mmCIF file of C-alpha atoms in Angstrom:
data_model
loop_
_atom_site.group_PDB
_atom_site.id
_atom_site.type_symbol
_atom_site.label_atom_id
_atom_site.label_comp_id
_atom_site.label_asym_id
_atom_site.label_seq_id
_atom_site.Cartn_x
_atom_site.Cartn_y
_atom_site.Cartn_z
ATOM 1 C CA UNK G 1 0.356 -11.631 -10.073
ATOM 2 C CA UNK G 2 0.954 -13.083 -6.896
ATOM 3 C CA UNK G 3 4.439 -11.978 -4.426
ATOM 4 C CA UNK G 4 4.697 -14.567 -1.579
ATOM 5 C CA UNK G 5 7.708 -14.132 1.025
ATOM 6 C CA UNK G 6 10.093 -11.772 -0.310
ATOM 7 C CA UNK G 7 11.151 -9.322 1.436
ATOM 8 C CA UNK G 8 12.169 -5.492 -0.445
ATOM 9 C CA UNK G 9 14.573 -2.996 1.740
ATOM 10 C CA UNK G 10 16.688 -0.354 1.266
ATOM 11 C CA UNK G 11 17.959 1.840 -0.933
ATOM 12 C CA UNK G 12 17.150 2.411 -4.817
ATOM 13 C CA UNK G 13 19.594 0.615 -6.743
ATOM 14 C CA UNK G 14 20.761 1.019 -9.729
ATOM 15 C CA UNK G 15 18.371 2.427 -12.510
ATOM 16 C CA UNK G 16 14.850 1.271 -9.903
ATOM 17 C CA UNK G 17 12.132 3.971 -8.633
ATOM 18 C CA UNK G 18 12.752 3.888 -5.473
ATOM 19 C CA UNK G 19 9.539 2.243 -4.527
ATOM 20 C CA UNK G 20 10.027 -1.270 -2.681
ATOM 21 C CA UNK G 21 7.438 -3.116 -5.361
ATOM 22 C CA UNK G 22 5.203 -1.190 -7.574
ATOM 23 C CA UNK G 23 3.248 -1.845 -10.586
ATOM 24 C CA UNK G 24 2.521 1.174 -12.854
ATOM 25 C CA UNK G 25 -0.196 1.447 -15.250
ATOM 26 C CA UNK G 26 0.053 -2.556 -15.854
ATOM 27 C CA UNK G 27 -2.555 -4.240 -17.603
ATOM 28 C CA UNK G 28 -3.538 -6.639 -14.994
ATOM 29 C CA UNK G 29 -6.386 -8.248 -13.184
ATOM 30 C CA UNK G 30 -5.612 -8.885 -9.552
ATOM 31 C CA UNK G 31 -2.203 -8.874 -7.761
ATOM 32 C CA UNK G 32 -1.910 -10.455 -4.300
ATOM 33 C CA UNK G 33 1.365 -9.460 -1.752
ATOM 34 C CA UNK G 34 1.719 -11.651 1.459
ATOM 35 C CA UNK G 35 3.834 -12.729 4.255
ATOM 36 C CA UNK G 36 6.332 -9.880 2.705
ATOM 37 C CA UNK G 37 8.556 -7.458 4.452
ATOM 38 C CA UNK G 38 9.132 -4.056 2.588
ATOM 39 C CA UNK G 39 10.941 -1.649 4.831
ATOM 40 C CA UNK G 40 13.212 1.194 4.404
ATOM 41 C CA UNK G 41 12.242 2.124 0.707
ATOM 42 C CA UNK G 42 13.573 5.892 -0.630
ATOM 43 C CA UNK G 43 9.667 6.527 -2.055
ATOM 44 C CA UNK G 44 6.790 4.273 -1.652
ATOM 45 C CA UNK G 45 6.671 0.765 0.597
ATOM 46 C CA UNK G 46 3.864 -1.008 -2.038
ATOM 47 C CA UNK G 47 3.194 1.579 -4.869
ATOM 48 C CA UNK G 48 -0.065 0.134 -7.264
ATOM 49 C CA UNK G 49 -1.878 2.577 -10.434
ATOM 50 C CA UNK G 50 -3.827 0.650 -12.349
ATOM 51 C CA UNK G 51 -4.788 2.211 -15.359
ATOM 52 C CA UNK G 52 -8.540 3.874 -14.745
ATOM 53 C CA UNK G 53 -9.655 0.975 -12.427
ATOM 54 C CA UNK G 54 -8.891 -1.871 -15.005
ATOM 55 C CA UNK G 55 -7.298 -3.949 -12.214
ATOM 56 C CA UNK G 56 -10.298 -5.800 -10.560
ATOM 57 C CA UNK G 57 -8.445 -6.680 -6.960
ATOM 58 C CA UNK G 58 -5.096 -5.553 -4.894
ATOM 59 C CA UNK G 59 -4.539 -8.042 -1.996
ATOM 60 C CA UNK G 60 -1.901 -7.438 0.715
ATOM 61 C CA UNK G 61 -1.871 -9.872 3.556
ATOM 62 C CA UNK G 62 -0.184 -10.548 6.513
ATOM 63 C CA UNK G 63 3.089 -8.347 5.327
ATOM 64 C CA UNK G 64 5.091 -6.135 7.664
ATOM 65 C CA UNK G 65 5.449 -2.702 5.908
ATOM 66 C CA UNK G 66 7.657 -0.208 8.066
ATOM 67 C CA UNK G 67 9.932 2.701 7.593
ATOM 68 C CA UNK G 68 9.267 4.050 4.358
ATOM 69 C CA UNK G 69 10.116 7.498 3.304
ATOM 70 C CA UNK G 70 6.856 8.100 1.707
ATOM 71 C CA UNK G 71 3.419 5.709 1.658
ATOM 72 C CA UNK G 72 3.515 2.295 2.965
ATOM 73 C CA UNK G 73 0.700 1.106 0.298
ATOM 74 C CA UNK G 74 -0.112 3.356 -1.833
ATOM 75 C CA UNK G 75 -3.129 2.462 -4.660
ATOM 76 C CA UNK G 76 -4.766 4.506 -7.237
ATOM 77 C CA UNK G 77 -7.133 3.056 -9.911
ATOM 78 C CA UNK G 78 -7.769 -0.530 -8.596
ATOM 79 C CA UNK G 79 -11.113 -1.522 -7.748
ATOM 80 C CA UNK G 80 -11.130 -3.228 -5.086
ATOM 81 C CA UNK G 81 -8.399 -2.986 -1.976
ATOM 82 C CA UNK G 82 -8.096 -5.342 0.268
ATOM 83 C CA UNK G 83 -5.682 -5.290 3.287
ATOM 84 C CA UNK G 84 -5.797 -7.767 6.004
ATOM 85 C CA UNK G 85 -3.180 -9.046 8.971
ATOM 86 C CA UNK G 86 -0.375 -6.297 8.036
ATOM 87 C CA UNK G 87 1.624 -3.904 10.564
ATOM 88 C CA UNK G 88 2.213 -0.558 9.074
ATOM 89 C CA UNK G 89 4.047 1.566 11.002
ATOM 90 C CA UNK G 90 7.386 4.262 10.673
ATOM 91 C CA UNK G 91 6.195 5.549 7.030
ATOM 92 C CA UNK G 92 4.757 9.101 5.654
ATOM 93 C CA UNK G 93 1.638 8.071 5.419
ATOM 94 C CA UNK G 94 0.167 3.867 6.691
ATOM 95 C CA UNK G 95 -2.201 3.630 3.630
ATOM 96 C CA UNK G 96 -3.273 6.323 0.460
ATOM 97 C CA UNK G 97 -6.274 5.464 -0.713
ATOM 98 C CA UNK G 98 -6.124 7.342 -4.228
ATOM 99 C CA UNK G 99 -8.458 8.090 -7.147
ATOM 100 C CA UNK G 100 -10.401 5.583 -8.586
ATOM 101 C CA UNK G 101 -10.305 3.002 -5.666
ATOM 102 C CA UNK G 102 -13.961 2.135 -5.587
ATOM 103 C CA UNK G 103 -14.325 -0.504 -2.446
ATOM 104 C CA UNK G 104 -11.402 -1.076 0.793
ATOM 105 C CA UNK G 105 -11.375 -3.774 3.500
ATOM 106 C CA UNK G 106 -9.398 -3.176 6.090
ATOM 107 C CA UNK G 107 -9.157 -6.558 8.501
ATOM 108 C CA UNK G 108 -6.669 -6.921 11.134
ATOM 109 C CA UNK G 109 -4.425 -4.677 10.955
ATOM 110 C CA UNK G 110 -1.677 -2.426 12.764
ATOM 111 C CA UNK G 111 -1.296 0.714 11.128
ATOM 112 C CA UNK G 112 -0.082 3.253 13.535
ATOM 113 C CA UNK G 113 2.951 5.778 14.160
ATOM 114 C CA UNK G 114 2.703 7.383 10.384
ATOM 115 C CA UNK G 115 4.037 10.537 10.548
ATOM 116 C CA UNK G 116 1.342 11.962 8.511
ATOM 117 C CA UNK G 117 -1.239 9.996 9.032
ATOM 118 C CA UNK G 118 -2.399 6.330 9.489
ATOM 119 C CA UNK G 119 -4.831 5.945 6.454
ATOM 120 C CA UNK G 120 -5.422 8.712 4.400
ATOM 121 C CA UNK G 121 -8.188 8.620 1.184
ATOM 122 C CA UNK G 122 -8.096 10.952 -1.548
ATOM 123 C CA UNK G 123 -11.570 12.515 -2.475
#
């Protein structure tokens, strides 16, 4: 899966989470988000489980994720998760590193002004 310039802002609508783009317990092998702009979400900016580490990769790359009510990215049972050229700033917490996220790579980016904190992992 691969989300290239799109932008996702505001308010729920309708029947959706909340979440600006998430992927729930999807059976897939890598999903890539650049040059995107998710701001001003009710939950989560990026919200990614994978179910028990079955996806291999999580790319998100030169996005602007700001303003968020909870997470900017947050990612549970991926593998590997990559982040590289993003500003993260304005949410509850930059980046949640949940269970089952065996290897991050954090390049290039500005994550600062969380409330809670910039990048938090999970134990």
């Amino acid at each position: 899966v691969i989300l290239d310039h799109i932008a996702v802002t505001g308010p729920r609508k309708n029947m959706s989470s909340g979440h600006g783009i998430e992927v729930n317990r999807e059976l897939l092998n890598t999903i890539t988000i650049r040059n995107c702009l998710v701001e001003g979400n009710e939950w989560m900016g990026i919200h990614v489980i994978g179910p028990r580490g079955t996806i291999s990769e999580m790319r998100v790359e030169n996005c602007v994720i700001k303003n968020n009510a909870s997470f900017g990215i947050e990612c549970q049972g991926t593998e590997n998760l990559i982040v590289t050229g993003c500003t993260i700033t304005g949410n509850k917490q930059g980046i949640h590193v949940g269970s089952n996220v065996h290897h991050t790579d954090f390049a290039n980016n500005t994550v600062t002004g969380n409330s809670e904190a910039d990048i938090f992992r999970k134990n």
